[in-house]
Amino acid sequence: MAPGELLTGTEGGALLAAAVLLPFVGMLAGLLLGGRWLPRVAFVLMPLGLGVALAIASARADADGPLVYLLGGWSPPLGIALRADGAAVAMLLAVAGVVCGIGAFARGDFGLAPGAGESRGAFAYWLLLLAVWGALNLVFVSGDLFTLYVALELLTFAGVPLVCLAGSGETLRAALRYILFALCGSVLYLLGAVLLYGGYGTLDMPLLAGALQPEPIAYAALALMTAGLFAKTALFPLHLWLPPAHGGAPAAASAVLSALVIKGSWFLVLRLWLDVMPGVANAAAAQLPAALGAAAIVTGSVVALRQQRLKLLVAYSTVAQIGYLFLLFPLAFDAAGDMTLREVATSAGVLQAIAHATAKAGMFMAAGLVYAALGHDRIDDLAGAAKALPVAVAAFLVGGLALMGAVPSGAYLAKKLLLGSAATSGQWWWTWVLQGGAAFTAGYVVLVALRVFRRPPAPLADLKPVSALSQWAALGLAVASLLLSLAAVWGPLPPDLLAKAFSLEELAMLPVLFGAGALLVAALARSPLTGSSGGAARPGFAGLGTAFEAGDRLVRQWAPAMLALLLVAGTCGWLLARG
Amino acid sequence: MTIETLFALTACALVGIGLYGLIAQPHPLRKLVAFNIMGSGVFVLFGALAKRGAAAGLPADPVPQALLITAIVVAFAATAVTVALLVRLIEATDSASLADAPPRE
Amino acid sequence: MSALLDGFSVVAVIAGAFFYLAGTVGLLRFPDAYTRLHALTKADNLGLALVVAGLLPQMDGLLAAGKLVLVWLLVLLSSAVVSQLIARSARRREARP
Amino acid sequence: MSTVVSAAVVLLLLWLAVWTVVARDAFLAVAGFVVYGLLLALVWVRLAGIDVALTEAAIGGGLTGALLLGAVGRLRGTEAATATEGASAGARAGAAVLAVAVTAALMLGVLVLPEPVPTLAPLVVPAMPATGVGNPITGVLLAFRALDTLLEATVLVIALIGVWSFAPDRAWGGRPGPRYQTDPDGVLAWLARVLPPIGVVIGIYVFWAGADHPGGKFQAATILAAMWMLVQMAGLSDAPRTSHRGLRAGIVAGPLVFIAVGVLGLWAAGSFLAYPPGLAKPLIVVIEVALLPTLVLVLALLMNGPPRRGGPA
């Protein structure tokens, strides 16, 4: 084959390979140069990577369909193709942005002082941040199930050491639990991919989408892959590893884990169900991820409200928000059970994922700053924090506001799209879950706000200085989340989505949510709010809160979690087959 | 029964055996061994499917076989990371328990 | 000629397999580490030698035959060293308590 | 006859797997796993996967087994402690039921696999001449799916970064693994002097043969890494400091050269990871030669574990 005839895909496709490889090249260069070069290499890579993502976005805007790149000129099923549709481009851009924000924040923790040698933390952090970035880009653009398996493993191997950067026994235990459970998830995923190859002779997603038949091998494969990916995403009740891992890591690492790493496996579930499986999935089976998501929202939120430490509160809020990310699956189906609302569901999911990535990164960073400045992050003792650390506290609250779907946040638009789908398809029950999830989020914003704005009993002594850049990076990410829907509507989504955003009825939603959130806090939080609320109903509700905590502890043990994993796979397969 | 069906069925059983060990054995090292058995079951299944796909004069479909080499190496990397973590955990805490530390009030 | 060589192969390989069997029985039945090692190394080395010798006439070409001999030599080398090491550590463990 | 042998292998394999999972203690389980790994190599031979068999024997059975054996020696009585927090009888019963259910479901799926058998072999064969190599598996690994192989090398490097990052802070930049003190006139030192030259020759042979016959860089790298480990364990040489610049250069050389060849393809052949016509074989050799030291170093260092002594001076 002469070079001229080589089939390589669409215009600008080579950028996809660049997006994947640049971070890895940076990681290798950082490993070689070491020492004080580590942050420098990362800071060179960040604008470069962002530039590549922007170039991809512009190439995608000029193209008619998805960008495609055939590596080595070999087309699937023999070769591997990289593809970027709208969802992938949005995720590429968002991850590049969040990595830049987190990188700016982490300079405070892992930037090396002049004259200091290479430290373990800086070495691991910068190299693994780049590795996570490359692996995520690969997840977004790869169309091959086996390459995606390798990408997921890359993500796990890069994520696990981030959990135990602090090196304490507890974080090592969290990391060990994480890797064992995640490996189990990967092996189930690989098993599903193997079955698909055995059935259809290809691992390429578009080819599979055309070949899949509603038959046992497809049901088994998709059920196994779905369950494995749920485990890697930490969807309730498979979240045993998440709270200690995300709560125990240094803030800069928690932000990476919570904002970015879990999005990889989640994005793959999205791809599988909406792009690969349309011929196999059915509306009944799609209720499963959303039902688990609803359970995640309730359990994660209640347990979050009962945490005593800010970082653990944020970690449990991630458990709840992961649930929110799975509500879109049944809402891709219309009332007749056909997948006609797929585009809307995908848009809503990607928006929600980006909103969560930006807001959650900002919130973890804010929690880390509070810890660094005060020397603790006990929620009860946060009085005066707003005055001492205005920017960090603002980042936390703006992030919370964005997550609960205040206009014009990305979460607002995502919720609006899903509410529309729920109404169209007649699945009214998800309306309640969508609004309830927002109320719970409002709950922990209220919980924290009530404390940080109080006057401290004694003036806060010996505050440690924290980097201003770090604070502004946190606030920047949170604000980006709050303004996300403006960017989305300016970009690919129809502008009339925001037409009524500032109407009275939409704006009135906010105080309603806050009110509901305050009620939830009063009923469920561990310590009564300000002494005044509570009342007669409290003991009963507090008992409910304790019950949720006990349930959470139970499913976070190894054997129940593993059994749940298999049960999820079995239920999913059964629902698909019954279809 | 053809040899590839025999090995494919064996592979399914290996996956089940590994899964049981992964759930029931408390020690992380035992879980890791069980994980490796489960993984090898998946690999053997892939290999049996590759043998089933023998065509065009090749004794087996070479694509799965090449992927298997990658997968075996990745599984080794996973084992190496896990072992290093486990040994470090034992050094740091004198315990290999995966259970949460008792809640501190 | 070829029938003769085939016959030699069969006899040698069966004899080799017998030594393996004997070695394995010894490994399972003998009382302590030293006697077990004795059974294992003696029988396995001789067994492998016979199997290799039996297979030599069946190989096509000197290079392939050379590889077989190399395999045998390498196994001899490593099993001799490893049984030394095992015996030594067994003796140390005995001396300790 | 052949089916009888296969059936025997299968029975032995299943028995070993069960024995490994239920064995009384971790040492027995790991010992069982090592034997299991060797038997697995036999399964691959029967499944016409000589390349896979070699990889399985070298990495799946050999290196993984050695790694697990090393870990068993450092459990320090943690087994008895965790035994008390094992799964309850109910959980075990549930595990057994669900494991059997998964097995049964998979078996059903395998028995109703579609006909005609899907396979990519008919696509591989006509595409092989363009790659210039004779072994179809090498063709898949380094031409059609070269990205996977590049990522695989990257996975190993990331795993190594992860393993190193588990080091205690005081040992950062130091040497991994224990310092072996062995009798310089002892039998192990003797083996470590005699065996490596032979091992290096065999390793390079396996590496070179991989282009056209079963074999290749992973199998070769395992043999070479084992030789290096042997020299270390005999106390003849110490592991290098993890901060050593030359060591790090060797680790990153493979993937970087791979990417550079890919970019060359972009420039000269129009696509990343494409080979210009006629240059496929030489470029594949360049990649493999660059990957070999990387793989040897990374495999051996993964076995060594995190740096633990002789931190920054």
GROMACS .gro file of C-alpha atoms in nm, chain B:
model
  105
  580MET     CA    1  -1.650  -3.261   2.269
  581THR     CA    2  -1.386  -3.057   2.091
  582ILE     CA    3  -1.077  -2.955   2.281
  583GLU     CA    4  -1.167  -2.588   2.261
  584THR     CA    5  -1.511  -2.648   2.413
  585LEU     CA    6  -1.349  -2.856   2.687
  586PHE     CA    7  -1.107  -2.577   2.773
  587ALA     CA    8  -1.373  -2.308   2.742
  588LEU     CA    9  -1.590  -2.489   2.996
  589THR     CA   10  -1.288  -2.537   3.222
  590ALA     CA   11  -1.224  -2.165   3.197
  591CYS     CA   12  -1.576  -2.090   3.316
  592ALA     CA   13  -1.519  -2.313   3.617
  593LEU     CA   14  -1.186  -2.142   3.690
  594VAL     CA   15  -1.362  -1.805   3.692
  595GLY     CA   16  -1.612  -1.941   3.944
  596ILE     CA   17  -1.341  -2.092   4.164
  597GLY     CA   18  -1.147  -1.767   4.162
  598LEU     CA   19  -1.457  -1.568   4.245
  599TYR     CA   20  -1.533  -1.787   4.542
  600GLY     CA   21  -1.180  -1.744   4.678
  601LEU     CA   22  -1.194  -1.371   4.620
  602ILE     CA   23  -1.505  -1.346   4.836
  603ALA     CA   24  -1.442  -1.607   5.101
  604GLN     CA   25  -1.071  -1.580   5.178
  605PRO     CA   26  -1.005  -1.303   5.429
  606HIS     CA   27  -0.631  -1.244   5.374
  607PRO     CA   28  -0.546  -0.998   5.094
  608LEU     CA   29  -0.274  -1.227   4.962
  609ARG     CA   30  -0.523  -1.510   4.928
  610LYS     CA   31  -0.758  -1.274   4.750
  611LEU     CA   32  -0.476  -1.182   4.515
  612VAL     CA   33  -0.406  -1.547   4.436
  613ALA     CA   34  -0.778  -1.601   4.377
  614PHE     CA   35  -0.784  -1.296   4.152
  615ASN     CA   36  -0.502  -1.446   3.949
  616ILE     CA   37  -0.693  -1.772   3.915
  617MET     CA   38  -1.003  -1.588   3.804
  618GLY     CA   39  -0.797  -1.385   3.559
  619SER     CA   40  -0.637  -1.698   3.419
  620GLY     CA   41  -0.987  -1.839   3.368
  621VAL     CA   42  -1.073  -1.538   3.156
  622PHE     CA   43  -0.747  -1.579   2.964
  623VAL     CA   44  -0.807  -1.950   2.899
  624LEU     CA   45  -1.156  -1.868   2.775
  625PHE     CA   46  -1.010  -1.616   2.534
  626GLY     CA   47  -0.750  -1.873   2.426
  627ALA     CA   48  -1.018  -2.136   2.367
  628LEU     CA   49  -1.215  -1.888   2.158
  629ALA     CA   50  -0.896  -1.813   1.964
  630LYS     CA   51  -0.844  -2.182   1.896
  631ARG     CA   52  -1.203  -2.203   1.783
  632GLY     CA   53  -1.126  -1.928   1.534
  633ALA     CA   54  -0.849  -2.124   1.360
  634ALA     CA   55  -0.873  -2.035   0.993
  635ALA     CA   56  -0.674  -1.933   0.687
  636GLY     CA   57  -0.405  -2.188   0.763
  637LEU     CA   58  -0.332  -2.052   1.109
  638PRO     CA   59  -0.371  -2.290   1.403
  639ALA     CA   60  -0.565  -2.025   1.596
  640ASP     CA   61  -0.689  -1.669   1.559
  641PRO     CA   62  -0.372  -1.466   1.628
  642VAL     CA   63  -0.549  -1.149   1.742
  643PRO     CA   64  -0.675  -1.286   2.076
  644GLN     CA   65  -0.343  -1.458   2.129
  645ALA     CA   66  -0.159  -1.130   2.092
  646LEU     CA   67  -0.408  -0.958   2.323
  647LEU     CA   68  -0.353  -1.235   2.576
  648ILE     CA   69   0.018  -1.160   2.594
  649THR     CA   70  -0.069  -0.799   2.673
  650ALA     CA   71  -0.329  -0.908   2.928
  651ILE     CA   72  -0.088  -1.144   3.106
  652VAL     CA   73   0.168  -0.867   3.135
  653VAL     CA   74  -0.096  -0.625   3.267
  654ALA     CA   75  -0.209  -0.883   3.523
  655PHE     CA   76   0.152  -0.922   3.635
  656ALA     CA   77   0.179  -0.546   3.680
  657ALA     CA   78  -0.140  -0.554   3.886
  658THR     CA   79  -0.001  -0.829   4.106
  659ALA     CA   80   0.325  -0.642   4.151
  660VAL     CA   81   0.151  -0.323   4.262
  661THR     CA   82  -0.078  -0.512   4.498
  662VAL     CA   83   0.203  -0.713   4.655
  663ALA     CA   84   0.412  -0.401   4.710
  664LEU     CA   85   0.114  -0.230   4.871
  665LEU     CA   86   0.037  -0.530   5.092
  666VAL     CA   87   0.395  -0.564   5.213
  667ARG     CA   88   0.406  -0.193   5.288
  668LEU     CA   89   0.077  -0.213   5.478
  669ILE     CA   90   0.209  -0.497   5.692
  670GLU     CA   91   0.530  -0.304   5.761
  671ALA     CA   92   0.334   0.004   5.858
  672THR     CA   93   0.058  -0.150   6.068
  673ASP     CA   94   0.160  -0.511   6.147
  674SER     CA   95  -0.175  -0.613   6.011
  675ALA     CA   96  -0.313  -0.711   5.676
  676SER     CA   97  -0.675  -0.654   5.764
  677LEU     CA   98  -0.894  -0.489   5.504
  678ALA     CA   99  -1.164  -0.397   5.753
  679ASP     CA  100  -1.223  -0.038   5.852
  680ALA     CA  101  -1.053   0.077   6.165
  681PRO     CA  102  -1.313   0.092   6.444
  682PRO     CA  103  -1.486   0.429   6.427
  683ARG     CA  104  -1.323   0.682   6.652
  684GLU     CA  105  -1.554   0.914   6.833
   0.00000   0.00000   0.00000
